[in-house]
Amino acid sequence: MKKLLKIFSMIIGAIIILLLIAFSYLQMSYPSVPPAEELTIDYSQERIERGAYLANHVTVCMDCHSARDFSYFSGPPTPGTLGRGGDRFDHSMGFPGVFYAKNITPTGISQYSDGELYRVITTGVTHDDRAMFPLMPYMYYGKMDPEDIYDIIAYIRSLDPLPSQIPDSEADFPVNLILNTIPQEAQPQKKPNSSDQVAYGAYLVNAGGCIECHTQVNEQGMIIPEKAFAGGRDFLFPDGSKVTSSNITSDPETGIGNWTSEQFIDRFKQYSDSTYLREKVKPGDFNTIMPWIMYSGMKEEDLRAIFSYLKTLPPQKNQIIRFTAASQTP
């Protein structure tokens, strides 16, 4: 009996040692991305203006890095909070931990060089070599034209400094152990010419990370590739009501297959029309996390290109119930 206990103890000890070695390897070898490059960006007014357009209306960085006011339809950013960060994403939203959007005003990024900002935006690795949970879609930003990323950096450098105390994000076990393996080296591409509407639209759809919200996810929170853009991802509001993302494939019955380009553009532009009045929304009434107000500032030619690309997607039949009130949720 003592011999069996001794053997069992040795086996357990060996397993613990192997786990420690594996943990040490993950911590020491990852994240495996190149060091930040030496980079000095020209903060011209042209860059700042282009960056403002991207960050507020295409990549919508300000969607997460500002305080959204969901007492209004679509949760527009609260004036005076642009870039301040602090949005919380936790288990109630299906995340494996508690994560916070960081302060990206000059107050929050003062320790970052331009090269370090480029690396964290495109790979998810911070200036002190920590891996970020891919809540920020850096895997998509890493496929953008570097010039567009430089424009965004120039813009956030120009924001008003806003002090804020942002808690550290904490991933649950075992995600905290594998988090370092998620970041990958950026794979930048040159922005297609806008005259090639499908290619340019595909570029903008990637920049907007549209696939993330408009695709169902598995139990691990990973998008299901074969259901790309068919909608059906659920998002819960604090009161328990649920909004479900729309099918934006070319299916004529449950997607946008029967839409015209003008209908698509108007769907966005209605929120920038001078006659549109911001809608107050009571808890439990229909609302959405889709940042319509921000996207409404997108240029018509960019929206047209996005529609051209979406129309090339294979149709997937997926009927969506877009909103379920709290009293109706299971």
C-alpha positions as CSV (number, residue, x, y, z in Angstrom):
1,M,0.0,0.0,0.0
2,K,2.8,2.4,0.9
3,K,4.5,1.6,-2.4
4,L,1.3,2.4,-4.3
5,L,1.0,5.7,-2.4
6,K,4.6,6.5,-3.2
7,I,4.1,5.8,-6.9
8,F,0.9,7.8,-6.9
9,S,2.6,10.7,-5.3
10,M,5.4,10.6,-7.8
11,I,2.9,10.6,-10.7
12,I,1.1,13.6,-9.2
13,G,4.4,15.4,-8.6
14,A,5.5,14.7,-12.2
15,I,2.2,16.1,-13.5
16,I,2.6,19.2,-11.4
17,I,6.1,19.7,-12.7
18,L,5.0,19.3,-16.3
19,L,2.2,21.8,-15.8
20,L,4.6,24.3,-14.2
21,I,7.0,23.8,-17.2
22,A,4.1,24.3,-19.6
23,F,3.0,27.4,-17.8
24,S,6.5,28.8,-17.7
25,Y,6.9,28.2,-21.4
26,L,3.6,30.0,-22.2
27,Q,4.6,32.9,-20.1
28,M,8.2,33.2,-21.4
29,S,7.6,32.3,-25.1
30,Y,4.4,34.2,-25.7
31,P,3.0,36.5,-26.9
32,S,5.0,35.7,-30.0
33,V,4.9,38.9,-32.1
34,P,7.8,41.1,-33.2
35,P,8.9,44.0,-31.0
36,A,7.4,47.4,-31.7
37,E,9.0,49.1,-34.6
38,E,10.6,52.5,-34.4
39,L,7.9,54.7,-35.8
40,T,7.2,58.4,-35.9
41,I,3.9,59.5,-37.3
42,D,3.2,62.9,-38.8
43,Y,0.3,64.3,-36.8
44,S,-1.0,66.4,-39.7
45,Q,-4.5,67.8,-39.7
46,E,-5.2,65.6,-42.7
47,R,-4.3,62.5,-40.7
48,I,-6.2,63.6,-37.7
49,E,-9.4,64.2,-39.7
50,R,-9.1,60.9,-41.5
51,G,-8.4,59.1,-38.2
52,A,-11.5,60.9,-36.6
53,Y,-13.6,59.5,-39.5
54,L,-12.3,56.0,-39.1
55,A,-12.4,55.9,-35.3
56,N,-15.9,57.3,-35.0
57,H,-17.7,56.0,-38.1
58,V,-15.9,52.9,-39.5
59,T,-13.8,51.0,-36.9
60,V,-15.9,52.8,-34.3
61,C,-13.2,52.7,-31.6
62,M,-15.2,55.2,-29.7
63,D,-18.1,52.7,-29.4
64,C,-16.2,50.9,-26.6
65,H,-13.8,53.6,-25.5
66,S,-16.4,56.1,-24.4
67,A,-19.4,55.9,-22.1
68,R,-22.4,54.9,-24.2
69,D,-25.8,56.3,-23.0
70,F,-28.4,53.5,-23.5
71,S,-31.1,55.7,-22.2
72,Y,-31.1,56.7,-25.9
73,F,-31.7,54.5,-28.9
74,S,-28.4,52.8,-30.0
75,G,-26.5,54.0,-27.0
76,P,-24.6,57.0,-28.5
77,P,-21.4,58.2,-26.7
78,T,-22.0,60.5,-23.8
79,P,-20.6,64.0,-24.6
80,G,-17.4,64.6,-22.7
81,T,-16.4,61.0,-22.4
82,L,-14.8,60.4,-25.9
83,G,-11.9,58.0,-25.4
84,R,-12.1,57.9,-21.6
85,G,-12.8,54.1,-21.6
86,G,-14.3,52.2,-18.7
87,D,-16.9,50.1,-20.5
88,R,-17.2,46.8,-18.7
89,F,-17.6,43.4,-20.4
90,D,-18.3,40.5,-18.2
91,H,-20.0,37.1,-17.7
92,S,-23.4,38.5,-18.2
93,M,-22.4,39.2,-21.8
94,G,-20.8,35.8,-22.3
95,F,-17.2,36.8,-21.7
96,P,-14.8,34.5,-19.9
97,G,-13.8,37.0,-17.3
98,V,-14.2,40.8,-16.6
99,F,-12.7,43.1,-19.2
100,Y,-12.6,46.9,-19.4
101,A,-12.1,49.3,-22.3
102,K,-8.9,51.3,-21.7
103,N,-8.5,55.1,-21.7
104,I,-7.2,56.0,-25.2
105,T,-7.0,59.7,-24.6
106,P,-3.5,61.2,-24.2
107,T,-3.9,60.6,-20.5
108,G,-4.1,56.8,-21.0
109,I,-1.6,56.3,-23.8
110,S,1.1,58.8,-22.8
111,Q,3.5,55.9,-22.1
112,Y,3.1,54.5,-25.5
113,S,5.4,55.3,-28.4
114,D,3.8,55.5,-31.9
115,G,5.3,52.1,-32.7
116,E,3.9,50.6,-29.5
117,L,0.5,52.0,-30.3
118,Y,0.6,50.5,-33.8
119,R,1.6,47.1,-32.3
120,V,-1.1,47.0,-29.6
121,I,-3.8,48.1,-32.1
122,T,-2.8,45.5,-34.7
123,T,-1.6,42.5,-32.5
124,G,-3.1,43.0,-29.1
125,V,0.3,43.2,-27.3
126,T,0.8,46.1,-24.9
127,H,3.9,48.2,-24.5
128,D,4.9,46.0,-21.5
129,D,4.4,42.8,-23.6
130,R,1.1,41.7,-22.1
131,A,-1.5,40.0,-24.3
132,M,-5.0,41.6,-24.5
133,F,-8.1,39.6,-24.6
134,P,-9.4,40.0,-28.2
135,L,-12.4,42.0,-27.2
136,M,-10.8,44.8,-29.2
137,P,-10.8,43.2,-32.7
138,Y,-7.0,43.6,-33.2
139,M,-7.0,40.6,-35.5
140,Y,-9.0,42.6,-38.0
141,Y,-7.1,45.9,-37.4
142,G,-3.9,43.9,-38.2
143,K,-5.2,43.3,-41.7
144,M,-5.8,47.0,-42.4
145,D,-3.6,49.4,-44.3
146,P,-0.9,50.8,-41.9
147,E,-1.7,54.3,-43.2
148,D,-5.2,54.0,-41.8
149,I,-3.9,52.8,-38.4
150,Y,-1.4,55.7,-38.4
151,D,-4.4,58.1,-39.0
152,I,-6.3,56.6,-36.0
153,I,-3.2,57.0,-33.8
154,A,-2.8,60.7,-34.9
155,Y,-6.5,61.2,-34.0
156,I,-6.4,59.6,-30.6
157,R,-3.3,61.6,-29.8
158,S,-5.3,64.8,-30.5
159,L,-8.2,63.9,-28.1
160,D,-8.7,66.0,-25.0
161,P,-6.9,64.3,-22.1
162,L,-9.5,62.8,-19.8
163,P,-8.4,61.2,-16.4
164,S,-10.1,58.0,-15.5
165,Q,-9.4,55.1,-13.2
166,I,-9.8,51.9,-15.2
167,P,-9.6,48.5,-13.3
168,D,-7.4,45.8,-14.7
169,S,-9.1,43.2,-16.9
170,E,-9.1,39.6,-15.5
171,A,-9.6,36.5,-17.6
172,D,-11.0,33.3,-16.0
173,F,-9.2,30.0,-15.9
174,P,-8.1,28.5,-18.2
175,V,-8.3,31.5,-20.6
176,N,-5.8,33.4,-18.4
177,L,-3.3,30.6,-19.2
178,I,-3.8,30.6,-23.0
179,L,-4.3,34.3,-23.4
180,N,-0.7,34.9,-24.4
181,T,-1.0,32.5,-27.3
182,I,-3.8,34.5,-29.0
183,P,-2.0,37.5,-30.5
184,Q,-0.5,37.0,-33.9
185,E,1.8,39.1,-36.1
186,A,-0.1,41.7,-38.0
187,Q,-0.7,41.0,-41.7
188,P,-1.3,44.4,-43.1
189,Q,-2.7,44.9,-46.6
190,K,-2.9,47.9,-48.9
191,K,-6.3,49.5,-49.0
192,P,-8.0,48.7,-52.3
193,N,-8.9,51.4,-54.7
194,S,-12.5,52.6,-54.0
195,S,-13.3,52.1,-57.7
196,D,-13.2,48.4,-57.0
197,Q,-16.4,48.4,-54.9
198,V,-16.4,44.8,-53.8
199,A,-12.7,44.7,-52.8
200,Y,-13.0,48.1,-51.0
201,G,-16.2,47.0,-49.3
202,A,-14.6,43.8,-48.1
203,Y,-11.8,46.0,-46.6
204,L,-14.3,48.2,-44.8
205,V,-16.3,45.2,-43.5
206,N,-13.0,43.8,-42.1
207,A,-12.1,47.2,-40.6
208,G,-15.6,47.4,-38.9
209,G,-15.3,43.9,-37.6
210,C,-18.9,43.3,-38.8
211,I,-18.5,39.5,-38.8
212,E,-18.0,39.5,-35.0
213,C,-21.5,40.7,-34.1
214,H,-23.3,39.3,-37.2
215,T,-22.2,35.7,-36.6
216,Q,-23.3,33.2,-34.1
217,V,-20.7,31.9,-31.6
218,N,-20.0,28.6,-30.0
219,E,-19.9,27.7,-26.3
220,Q,-16.3,29.1,-26.1
221,G,-17.4,32.4,-27.5
222,M,-15.7,31.9,-30.9
223,I,-17.5,32.8,-34.1
224,I,-18.7,29.9,-36.2
225,P,-17.1,30.4,-39.7
226,E,-19.8,28.5,-41.6
227,K,-22.4,30.9,-40.2
228,A,-20.5,34.0,-41.1
229,F,-22.7,37.1,-41.4
230,A,-26.0,35.1,-41.0
231,G,-26.8,36.9,-37.8
232,G,-28.2,35.3,-34.7
233,R,-25.7,36.4,-32.0
234,D,-27.4,37.4,-28.8
235,F,-26.6,40.4,-26.7
236,L,-28.1,40.9,-23.3
237,F,-29.0,44.2,-21.7
238,P,-28.7,44.7,-17.9
239,D,-32.5,44.5,-17.5
240,G,-32.5,41.0,-19.0
241,S,-33.8,41.9,-22.5
242,K,-32.0,40.5,-25.5
243,V,-31.2,41.9,-28.9
244,T,-30.1,39.5,-31.7
245,S,-27.9,40.5,-34.6
246,S,-29.4,40.6,-38.1
247,N,-28.7,38.3,-41.0
248,I,-26.8,40.4,-43.5
249,T,-26.1,37.7,-46.1
250,S,-27.7,37.9,-49.5
251,D,-30.6,35.6,-48.6
252,P,-33.8,37.2,-50.1
253,E,-36.1,36.1,-47.3
254,T,-34.2,36.5,-44.1
255,G,-31.2,38.6,-45.1
256,I,-30.7,41.6,-47.4
257,G,-31.0,39.8,-50.7
258,N,-34.0,41.9,-51.8
259,W,-32.5,45.2,-50.6
260,T,-31.3,47.9,-53.0
261,S,-28.1,49.9,-52.4
262,E,-30.2,53.0,-51.7
263,Q,-32.3,51.2,-49.1
264,F,-29.1,50.0,-47.4
265,I,-27.6,53.5,-47.4
266,D,-30.9,55.1,-46.2
267,R,-31.0,52.6,-43.3
268,F,-27.8,54.2,-41.9
269,K,-28.3,57.7,-43.0
270,Q,-31.7,58.2,-41.4
271,Y,-29.9,58.7,-38.1
272,S,-27.9,61.6,-39.4
273,D,-30.8,63.3,-41.1
274,S,-31.5,66.8,-39.7
275,T,-35.1,65.7,-38.9
276,Y,-34.0,62.8,-36.8
277,L,-34.6,63.3,-33.0
278,R,-32.7,61.2,-30.6
279,E,-35.1,58.7,-29.1
280,K,-35.3,58.2,-25.3
281,V,-35.7,54.5,-24.5
282,K,-37.2,53.1,-21.3
283,P,-35.7,50.0,-19.7
284,G,-37.3,47.0,-21.3
285,D,-38.2,48.8,-24.5
286,F,-36.6,47.9,-27.8
287,N,-33.0,49.0,-28.0
288,T,-29.8,47.8,-29.8
289,I,-26.1,47.8,-29.3
290,M,-25.6,48.4,-33.0
291,P,-24.0,51.9,-33.0
292,W,-26.4,53.3,-35.7
293,I,-25.7,56.9,-34.7
294,M,-21.9,56.5,-35.2
295,Y,-22.2,54.5,-38.4
296,S,-24.6,57.2,-39.8
297,G,-21.6,59.4,-40.3
298,M,-20.1,57.0,-42.8
299,K,-19.7,58.3,-46.3
300,E,-22.3,57.2,-48.8
301,E,-19.7,55.8,-51.1
302,D,-18.3,53.7,-48.3
303,L,-21.7,52.3,-47.4
304,R,-22.3,51.6,-51.0
305,A,-19.1,49.6,-51.2
306,I,-20.0,47.6,-48.1
307,F,-23.3,46.8,-49.6
308,S,-21.6,45.6,-52.8
309,Y,-19.5,43.3,-50.9
310,L,-22.3,41.9,-48.7
311,K,-24.3,41.1,-51.8
312,T,-21.5,38.7,-52.8
313,L,-21.9,36.7,-49.6
314,P,-23.6,33.2,-50.1
315,P,-27.2,33.4,-48.9
316,Q,-27.9,31.8,-45.6
317,K,-31.5,31.3,-44.4
318,N,-31.7,32.4,-40.8
319,Q,-34.8,34.0,-39.5
320,I,-34.0,36.4,-36.6
321,I,-36.2,37.6,-33.8
322,R,-34.3,40.9,-33.3
323,F,-35.5,41.7,-29.8
324,T,-36.9,39.8,-26.8
325,A,-38.1,41.8,-23.8
326,A,-36.9,40.8,-20.4
327,S,-40.3,39.3,-19.4
328,Q,-40.1,37.0,-22.4
329,T,-36.5,35.8,-22.0
330,P,-36.1,32.3,-20.5
